[in-house]
Amino acid sequence: MGINSSRFTKYHFWISIASIIVALLSLEATIRLYDSLAGYGFLSQHRNKIANSNQSNRSIIPFRTFGFPLYTTISNKKHILSRHGEIYPLEKPQGTFRIVAFGGSTTENEHSYTNTKSHYPLLLQAHLRAELNTHNIEVINVGNSAYATPHSLILFELDVLSWEPDMIIVSHNINDLLTAYWPDFQFDYSNKYGTKYYMPVMYNLSTTDRLFQQSSLYWFGRDKVDRLQSSHANIISRKSYGNHLDPHVTDTFERNINTIIAIAKQNNIKVLLGNQPLQRNEEYFDNHMAYKRYNDIVKYPLHNEFIVHHDTFNRIIEEVAKEANVLFIDNDSFMANEEKLFIDYIHYEPEGVEILAKHYADFILANNIISIN
């Protein structure tokens, strides 16, 4: 009786295992069929975060950690790639006035590029070429989402100097400012950029991610779990910082900008510093920041304090420009609080990008900055 009972138990155990396997395979097939009907194809890997991440197949970029490729090779010659893939010769053509635009997402203009294939440096280039009736003007976009002054400083020193720019445009604020709200401020911003949130995807993969990466069912389930776990991040935590930031924060920002200027002057490169427009409506801030994955560790200031902090950084930019005797353009007064120009508190609609580009072009032309030999 005991032997028969043991056989019966083993039989049901293996039947259960087989049933689970069949059920999982059926669910996998169902999800793939759904994807096929949605136009992705039955064997599509569009759910696979490893296969589809822009950063998953690349190592950490030295010094910058993350970003975009700066170069491509055409006919055995190295060329410069702008943020959105425009190609420029590495060796600056004779008689060309080359401008390089540094910044974060407000220079990258991803939303505008996705919808209109335009970004402010590209539009600025078009304006200047049209007004001066020449194609010998280049405006290269090296802005990247989340980049702060250290990223631009590294880019400038290690790469852009070799491009022999005649002028650089530098516009930073929010990404540097936000480091003040992450725990334990560090001068190199590692309290923010050293966290998992800014590491390439491949460095945050689990063993199960790698083991089941070909399974649509796995990624479907993983996505649902991630959404449940991150639902708490929709709540923005605030505390009062007062109107005056830690001097280490403001001093570091000022020092980084001054260092960029010093490198430029040493290499006879003109500098144009631009402050950053801000849509001051608190709802615009909340709508963008509420879904950040790091909201469980970041404490934002009261909104009226945040506005003061942002204005403080903009004022630092203007004061540094005056003290260093370099060019300064006031973008904030020109665009701030024009709701139709913003998609959130800091990023621009395509119309805002067009207006910003025209503002830069008018300033450059009015000040007779460009000289072409």
Short mmCIF file of C-alpha atoms in Angstrom, two decimals:
data_model
loop_
_atom_site.label_atom_id
_atom_site.label_comp_id
_atom_site.label_asym_id
_atom_site.label_seq_id
_atom_site.Cartn_x
_atom_site.Cartn_y
_atom_site.Cartn_z
CA MET A 1 0.00 0.00 0.00
CA GLY A 2 2.88 2.34 0.93
CA ILE A 3 4.68 1.65 -2.35
CA ASN A 4 1.57 2.30 -4.42
CA SER A 5 0.95 5.53 -2.49
CA SER A 6 4.52 6.67 -3.15
CA ARG A 7 4.18 5.92 -6.87
CA PHE A 8 0.86 7.77 -6.94
CA THR A 9 2.47 10.82 -5.29
CA LYS A 10 5.41 10.83 -7.72
CA TYR A 11 3.02 10.44 -10.64
CA HIS A 12 1.00 13.46 -9.54
CA PHE A 13 4.18 15.42 -8.85
CA TRP A 14 5.43 14.94 -12.40
CA ILE A 15 1.96 15.58 -13.79
CA SER A 16 1.93 18.88 -11.88
CA ILE A 17 5.37 19.84 -13.18
CA ALA A 18 4.33 19.00 -16.74
CA SER A 19 1.12 21.01 -16.33
CA ILE A 20 3.05 24.04 -15.09
CA ILE A 21 5.46 23.81 -18.03
CA VAL A 22 2.59 23.50 -20.51
CA ALA A 23 0.82 26.45 -18.86
CA LEU A 24 3.95 28.62 -19.06
CA LEU A 25 4.55 27.69 -22.68
CA SER A 26 0.90 28.47 -23.45
CA LEU A 27 1.21 31.88 -21.78
CA GLU A 28 4.45 32.54 -23.67
CA ALA A 29 2.73 31.63 -26.94
CA THR A 30 -0.29 33.78 -26.06
CA ILE A 31 1.85 36.85 -25.38
CA ARG A 32 3.84 36.31 -28.56
CA LEU A 33 0.61 35.88 -30.54
CA TYR A 34 -0.69 39.13 -29.05
CA ASP A 35 2.56 40.87 -30.03
CA SER A 36 2.27 39.41 -33.51
CA LEU A 37 -1.26 40.76 -33.91
CA ALA A 38 -0.01 44.12 -32.64
CA GLY A 39 2.49 44.20 -35.49
CA TYR A 40 5.69 43.25 -33.67
CA GLY A 41 5.99 39.71 -34.99
CA PHE A 42 5.76 36.38 -33.19
CA LEU A 43 9.51 36.21 -32.56
CA SER A 44 9.84 39.89 -31.68
CA GLN A 45 12.26 40.84 -28.92
CA HIS A 46 10.72 44.26 -28.31
CA ARG A 47 9.99 43.39 -24.66
CA ASN A 48 13.58 42.31 -24.08
CA LYS A 49 15.19 45.14 -22.12
CA ILE A 50 18.64 43.71 -22.72
CA ALA A 51 18.26 43.58 -26.49
CA ASN A 52 16.52 46.93 -26.80
CA SER A 53 18.39 49.16 -24.41
CA ASN A 54 20.52 51.77 -26.16
CA GLN A 55 23.18 51.25 -23.52
CA SER A 56 22.90 47.52 -22.83
CA ASN A 57 25.54 46.41 -25.31
CA ARG A 58 28.06 49.11 -24.45
CA SER A 59 30.48 49.32 -21.59
CA ILE A 60 30.52 52.34 -19.35
CA ILE A 61 31.84 55.30 -21.33
CA PRO A 62 35.13 56.38 -19.73
CA PHE A 63 34.73 59.39 -17.44
CA ARG A 64 31.25 60.33 -18.71
CA THR A 65 29.68 57.03 -17.51
CA PHE A 66 26.81 57.30 -19.99
CA GLY A 67 26.01 59.13 -23.18
CA PHE A 68 26.15 58.81 -26.94
CA PRO A 69 28.90 57.88 -29.45
CA LEU A 70 30.86 60.91 -30.57
CA TYR A 71 32.41 59.48 -33.72
CA THR A 72 31.78 57.44 -36.83
CA THR A 73 34.09 56.32 -39.61
CA ILE A 74 33.30 57.08 -43.24
CA SER A 75 35.68 56.02 -46.02
CA ASN A 76 38.35 55.29 -43.41
CA LYS A 77 38.11 58.81 -42.00
CA LYS A 78 36.86 59.66 -38.53
CA HIS A 79 33.89 62.03 -38.37
CA ILE A 80 32.08 63.74 -35.50
CA LEU A 81 28.56 62.63 -34.59
CA SER A 82 26.27 65.18 -32.97
CA ARG A 83 23.78 64.03 -30.36
CA HIS A 84 21.16 63.27 -33.02
CA GLY A 85 23.49 61.82 -35.61
CA GLU A 86 24.38 64.80 -37.79
CA ILE A 87 27.84 64.19 -39.22
CA TYR A 88 30.70 66.70 -39.30
CA PRO A 89 34.31 66.22 -40.44
CA LEU A 90 36.75 65.76 -37.58
CA GLU A 91 39.20 68.07 -39.28
CA LYS A 92 37.52 71.46 -39.40
CA PRO A 93 37.27 72.65 -43.02
CA GLN A 94 39.20 75.80 -43.81
CA GLY A 95 37.06 78.92 -43.49
CA THR A 96 34.46 77.20 -41.27
CA PHE A 97 33.19 78.76 -38.05
CA ARG A 98 32.53 75.86 -35.69
CA ILE A 99 30.24 76.17 -32.65
CA VAL A 100 29.73 73.38 -30.11
CA ALA A 101 26.66 73.46 -27.85
CA PHE A 102 26.99 71.91 -24.38
CA GLY A 103 24.17 71.12 -21.97
CA GLY A 104 21.74 68.53 -20.71
CA SER A 105 18.30 67.56 -21.99
CA THR A 106 17.38 71.20 -22.67
CA THR A 107 20.17 71.20 -25.27
CA GLU A 108 19.52 67.65 -26.43
CA ASN A 109 15.83 68.49 -27.14
CA GLU A 110 14.75 64.86 -27.42
CA HIS A 111 11.01 65.63 -27.43
CA SER A 112 11.36 68.11 -30.25
CA TYR A 113 13.63 65.82 -32.23
CA THR A 114 11.25 62.89 -31.86
CA ASN A 115 8.35 64.95 -33.17
CA THR A 116 9.96 67.32 -35.68
CA LYS A 117 13.55 66.07 -36.21
CA SER A 118 14.77 69.41 -34.92
CA HIS A 119 16.84 70.59 -31.96
CA TYR A 120 18.00 74.08 -31.15
CA PRO A 121 21.64 73.72 -32.29
CA LEU A 122 20.50 72.40 -35.67
CA LEU A 123 17.97 75.22 -36.04
CA LEU A 124 20.57 77.74 -34.90
CA GLN A 125 22.92 76.45 -37.58
CA ALA A 126 20.19 76.90 -40.21
CA HIS A 127 19.41 80.46 -39.04
CA LEU A 128 23.05 81.52 -39.08
CA ARG A 129 23.72 79.98 -42.48
CA ALA A 130 20.66 81.67 -43.95
CA GLU A 131 21.35 85.11 -42.45
CA LEU A 132 25.04 85.10 -43.37
CA ASN A 133 24.48 83.36 -46.71
CA THR A 134 27.10 80.69 -46.14
CA HIS A 135 27.30 77.00 -45.36
CA ASN A 136 30.60 77.47 -43.55
CA ILE A 137 28.96 77.50 -40.13
CA GLU A 138 28.57 74.41 -37.97
CA VAL A 139 26.67 74.06 -34.71
CA ILE A 140 27.38 70.67 -33.15
CA ASN A 141 25.04 69.43 -30.42
CA VAL A 142 26.76 67.51 -27.60
CA GLY A 143 23.96 67.95 -25.07
CA ASN A 144 22.68 64.78 -23.44
CA SER A 145 19.87 64.03 -21.03
CA ALA A 146 21.02 64.29 -17.38
CA TYR A 147 24.40 65.80 -18.29
CA ALA A 148 25.68 68.38 -15.83
CA THR A 149 28.75 70.64 -15.80
CA PRO A 150 31.21 67.79 -15.02
CA HIS A 151 30.08 65.92 -18.15
CA SER A 152 30.55 69.02 -20.30
CA LEU A 153 33.91 69.74 -18.70
CA ILE A 154 35.12 66.22 -19.51
CA LEU A 155 33.70 66.34 -23.04
CA PHE A 156 35.36 69.68 -23.67
CA GLU A 157 38.77 68.70 -22.34
CA LEU A 158 38.99 65.18 -23.76
CA ASP A 159 37.20 65.50 -27.10
CA VAL A 160 35.85 68.86 -28.20
CA LEU A 161 39.18 70.67 -27.95
CA SER A 162 40.41 68.39 -30.73
CA TRP A 163 37.57 69.60 -32.93
CA GLU A 164 39.00 73.15 -32.89
CA PRO A 165 35.75 74.99 -32.12
CA ASP A 166 35.66 78.74 -32.59
CA MET A 167 32.96 79.15 -29.97
CA ILE A 168 31.17 77.08 -27.35
CA ILE A 169 27.68 77.59 -25.98
CA VAL A 170 27.25 76.34 -22.41
CA SER A 171 23.84 76.12 -20.74
CA HIS A 172 23.49 74.21 -17.48
CA ASN A 173 21.42 74.52 -14.33
CA ILE A 174 18.84 71.92 -13.33
CA ASN A 175 21.00 68.78 -13.45
CA ASP A 176 23.66 70.40 -11.29
CA LEU A 177 21.02 71.83 -8.97
CA LEU A 178 19.30 68.49 -8.43
CA THR A 179 22.48 67.02 -6.93
CA ALA A 180 21.78 69.22 -3.91
CA TYR A 181 18.64 67.22 -3.16
CA TRP A 182 20.28 63.78 -3.26
CA PRO A 183 21.72 62.53 0.02
CA ASP A 184 25.31 63.35 1.03
CA PHE A 185 26.38 65.89 -1.61
CA GLN A 186 29.75 65.12 -3.22
CA PHE A 187 31.89 67.56 -5.19
CA ASP A 188 32.08 65.14 -8.13
CA TYR A 189 28.27 64.62 -8.00
CA SER A 190 28.76 60.92 -7.29
CA ASN A 191 26.00 61.09 -4.69
CA LYS A 192 23.71 61.29 -7.74
CA TYR A 193 25.58 59.93 -10.74
CA GLY A 194 27.26 57.09 -8.87
CA THR A 195 23.94 55.42 -8.13
CA LYS A 196 22.35 52.57 -10.05
CA TYR A 197 19.91 54.98 -11.71
CA TYR A 198 22.68 56.37 -13.93
CA MET A 199 24.52 53.16 -14.67
CA PRO A 200 24.14 51.50 -18.10
CA VAL A 201 21.37 48.89 -18.07
CA MET A 202 23.76 45.97 -18.36
CA TYR A 203 25.25 46.81 -14.96
CA ASN A 204 21.87 46.51 -13.24
CA LEU A 205 20.79 43.19 -14.72
CA SER A 206 19.91 40.28 -12.46
CA THR A 207 20.77 36.63 -13.05
CA THR A 208 17.16 35.90 -13.95
CA ASP A 209 17.19 38.77 -16.47
CA ARG A 210 20.05 37.14 -18.29
CA LEU A 211 18.71 33.60 -17.88
CA PHE A 212 15.22 34.35 -19.22
CA GLN A 213 16.00 37.23 -21.57
CA GLN A 214 14.49 35.42 -24.57
CA SER A 215 11.13 34.96 -22.84
CA SER A 216 8.40 37.48 -23.60
CA LEU A 217 6.44 36.08 -20.67
CA TYR A 218 9.32 36.85 -18.31
CA TRP A 219 9.62 40.47 -19.44
CA PHE A 220 5.84 40.90 -19.35
CA GLY A 221 5.78 39.72 -15.74
CA ARG A 222 8.89 41.68 -14.81
CA ASP A 223 7.33 44.86 -16.15
CA LYS A 224 4.20 44.32 -14.04
CA VAL A 225 6.28 43.72 -10.90
CA ASP A 226 8.43 46.80 -11.59
CA ARG A 227 5.32 48.92 -11.96
CA LEU A 228 3.94 47.70 -8.64
CA GLN A 229 7.24 48.26 -6.86
CA SER A 230 7.69 51.74 -8.29
CA SER A 231 4.14 52.93 -7.68
CA HIS A 232 5.29 54.56 -4.44
CA ALA A 233 7.67 56.76 -6.46
CA ASN A 234 4.69 58.69 -7.80
CA ILE A 235 4.70 60.59 -4.52
CA ILE A 236 7.16 63.50 -4.38
CA SER A 237 8.78 63.91 -0.98
CA ARG A 238 9.61 67.47 0.00
CA LYS A 239 11.39 69.17 2.85
CA SER A 240 12.47 72.72 3.53
CA TYR A 241 16.02 73.58 2.52
CA GLY A 242 15.53 77.29 2.97
CA ASN A 243 16.33 79.77 0.24
CA HIS A 244 20.09 79.37 0.61
CA LEU A 245 21.71 76.18 -0.64
CA ASP A 246 24.76 74.52 0.87
CA PRO A 247 27.69 76.74 -0.28
CA HIS A 248 29.51 73.60 -1.43
CA VAL A 249 26.78 73.11 -4.04
CA THR A 250 26.86 76.63 -5.47
CA ASP A 251 30.66 76.88 -5.24
CA THR A 252 31.10 73.63 -7.18
CA PHE A 253 28.74 74.77 -9.93
CA GLU A 254 30.53 78.11 -10.20
CA ARG A 255 33.96 76.46 -10.21
CA ASN A 256 32.99 74.04 -12.99
CA ILE A 257 31.77 76.85 -15.23
CA ASN A 258 34.88 78.90 -14.52
CA THR A 259 37.05 75.90 -15.40
CA ILE A 260 35.28 75.48 -18.74
CA ILE A 261 35.86 79.18 -19.44
CA ALA A 262 39.53 78.94 -18.46
CA ILE A 263 40.10 76.04 -20.86
CA ALA A 264 38.32 77.94 -23.63
CA LYS A 265 40.34 81.11 -23.10
CA GLN A 266 43.58 79.14 -23.05
CA ASN A 267 42.66 77.84 -26.50
CA ASN A 268 41.30 81.13 -27.92
CA ILE A 269 37.72 79.82 -28.01
CA LYS A 270 34.83 82.22 -27.54
CA VAL A 271 32.33 81.40 -24.80
CA LEU A 272 28.60 82.10 -24.69
CA LEU A 273 26.92 81.23 -21.39
CA GLY A 274 23.16 80.85 -21.40
CA ASN A 275 20.90 80.65 -18.39
CA GLN A 276 18.00 78.21 -18.29
CA PRO A 277 14.31 79.05 -18.74
CA LEU A 278 11.95 77.71 -16.09
CA GLN A 279 8.20 77.12 -16.18
CA ARG A 280 7.41 78.01 -12.57
CA ASN A 281 4.05 76.30 -12.26
CA GLU A 282 4.32 73.63 -9.53
CA GLU A 283 2.02 71.32 -11.46
CA TYR A 284 4.52 71.27 -14.34
CA PHE A 285 7.24 70.23 -11.90
CA ASP A 286 5.13 67.50 -10.31
CA ASN A 287 3.97 66.06 -13.63
CA HIS A 288 7.56 65.49 -14.72
CA MET A 289 9.27 64.54 -11.47
CA ALA A 290 6.56 62.29 -10.02
CA TYR A 291 7.62 59.30 -12.09
CA LYS A 292 11.35 59.40 -11.42
CA ARG A 293 12.63 56.03 -10.22
CA TYR A 294 14.80 57.64 -7.57
CA ASN A 295 12.03 59.48 -5.72
CA ASP A 296 12.32 57.10 -2.79
CA ILE A 297 15.72 58.58 -1.89
CA VAL A 298 15.50 62.19 -3.13
CA LYS A 299 13.97 64.94 -1.02
CA TYR A 300 12.88 67.91 -3.10
CA PRO A 301 12.57 71.40 -1.64
CA LEU A 302 9.35 73.28 -1.17
CA HIS A 303 8.43 74.59 -4.59
CA ASN A 304 8.92 78.26 -3.76
CA GLU A 305 12.41 77.34 -2.51
CA PHE A 306 13.13 75.39 -5.68
CA ILE A 307 12.34 78.47 -7.77
CA VAL A 308 14.74 80.53 -5.64
CA HIS A 309 17.43 77.85 -6.02
CA HIS A 310 17.01 77.74 -9.79
CA ASP A 311 17.17 81.53 -9.96
CA THR A 312 20.33 81.40 -7.84
CA PHE A 313 22.02 79.10 -10.33
CA ASN A 314 20.94 81.33 -13.20
CA ARG A 315 22.36 84.32 -11.35
CA ILE A 316 25.66 82.50 -10.85
CA ILE A 317 25.87 81.93 -14.61
CA GLU A 318 25.34 85.62 -15.31
CA GLU A 319 27.80 86.74 -12.64
CA VAL A 320 30.48 84.33 -13.84
CA ALA A 321 30.05 85.59 -17.41
CA LYS A 322 30.43 89.19 -16.24
CA GLU A 323 33.48 88.50 -14.07
CA ALA A 324 35.17 86.39 -16.76
CA ASN A 325 34.26 88.87 -19.50
CA VAL A 326 32.54 86.30 -21.70
CA LEU A 327 29.22 86.48 -23.51
CA PHE A 328 25.95 85.93 -21.67
CA ILE A 329 22.44 85.41 -23.05
CA ASP A 330 19.33 85.66 -20.88
CA ASN A 331 17.09 82.81 -22.03
CA ASP A 332 15.06 82.72 -18.83
CA SER A 333 13.56 86.20 -19.09
CA PHE A 334 12.90 85.58 -22.77
CA MET A 335 10.97 82.31 -22.39
CA ALA A 336 10.05 81.76 -18.73
CA ASN A 337 6.41 81.07 -17.87
CA GLU A 338 5.27 80.89 -21.48
CA GLU A 339 3.30 77.70 -20.86
CA LYS A 340 2.78 76.88 -24.53
CA LEU A 341 6.56 76.62 -24.97
CA PHE A 342 7.04 73.92 -22.31
CA ILE A 343 6.09 70.26 -22.02
CA ASP A 344 6.95 70.34 -18.30
CA TYR A 345 8.76 72.64 -15.91
CA ILE A 346 12.05 72.65 -17.84
CA HIS A 347 11.74 70.96 -21.27
CA TYR A 348 10.46 72.58 -24.43
CA GLU A 349 7.79 71.97 -27.00
CA PRO A 350 9.04 72.15 -30.61
CA GLU A 351 7.80 75.75 -30.71
CA GLY A 352 9.92 76.52 -27.67
CA VAL A 353 12.96 74.97 -29.33
CA GLU A 354 12.41 77.11 -32.42
CA ILE A 355 12.11 80.27 -30.33
CA LEU A 356 15.22 79.39 -28.34
CA ALA A 357 17.24 78.82 -31.52
CA LYS A 358 16.08 82.14 -32.97
CA HIS A 359 16.96 83.89 -29.72
CA TYR A 360 20.50 82.52 -29.89
CA ALA A 361 20.80 83.40 -33.58
CA ASP A 362 19.63 86.99 -33.05
CA PHE A 363 22.08 87.42 -30.18
CA ILE A 364 25.03 86.01 -32.11
CA LEU A 365 24.27 88.12 -35.17
CA ALA A 366 23.66 91.29 -33.15
CA ASN A 367 27.02 90.92 -31.44
CA ASN A 368 28.94 90.18 -34.66
CA ILE A 369 30.45 87.09 -33.10
CA ILE A 370 31.04 85.09 -36.26
CA SER A 371 34.06 85.80 -38.40
CA ILE A 372 34.81 83.56 -41.37
CA ASN A 373 38.23 83.75 -43.00
#
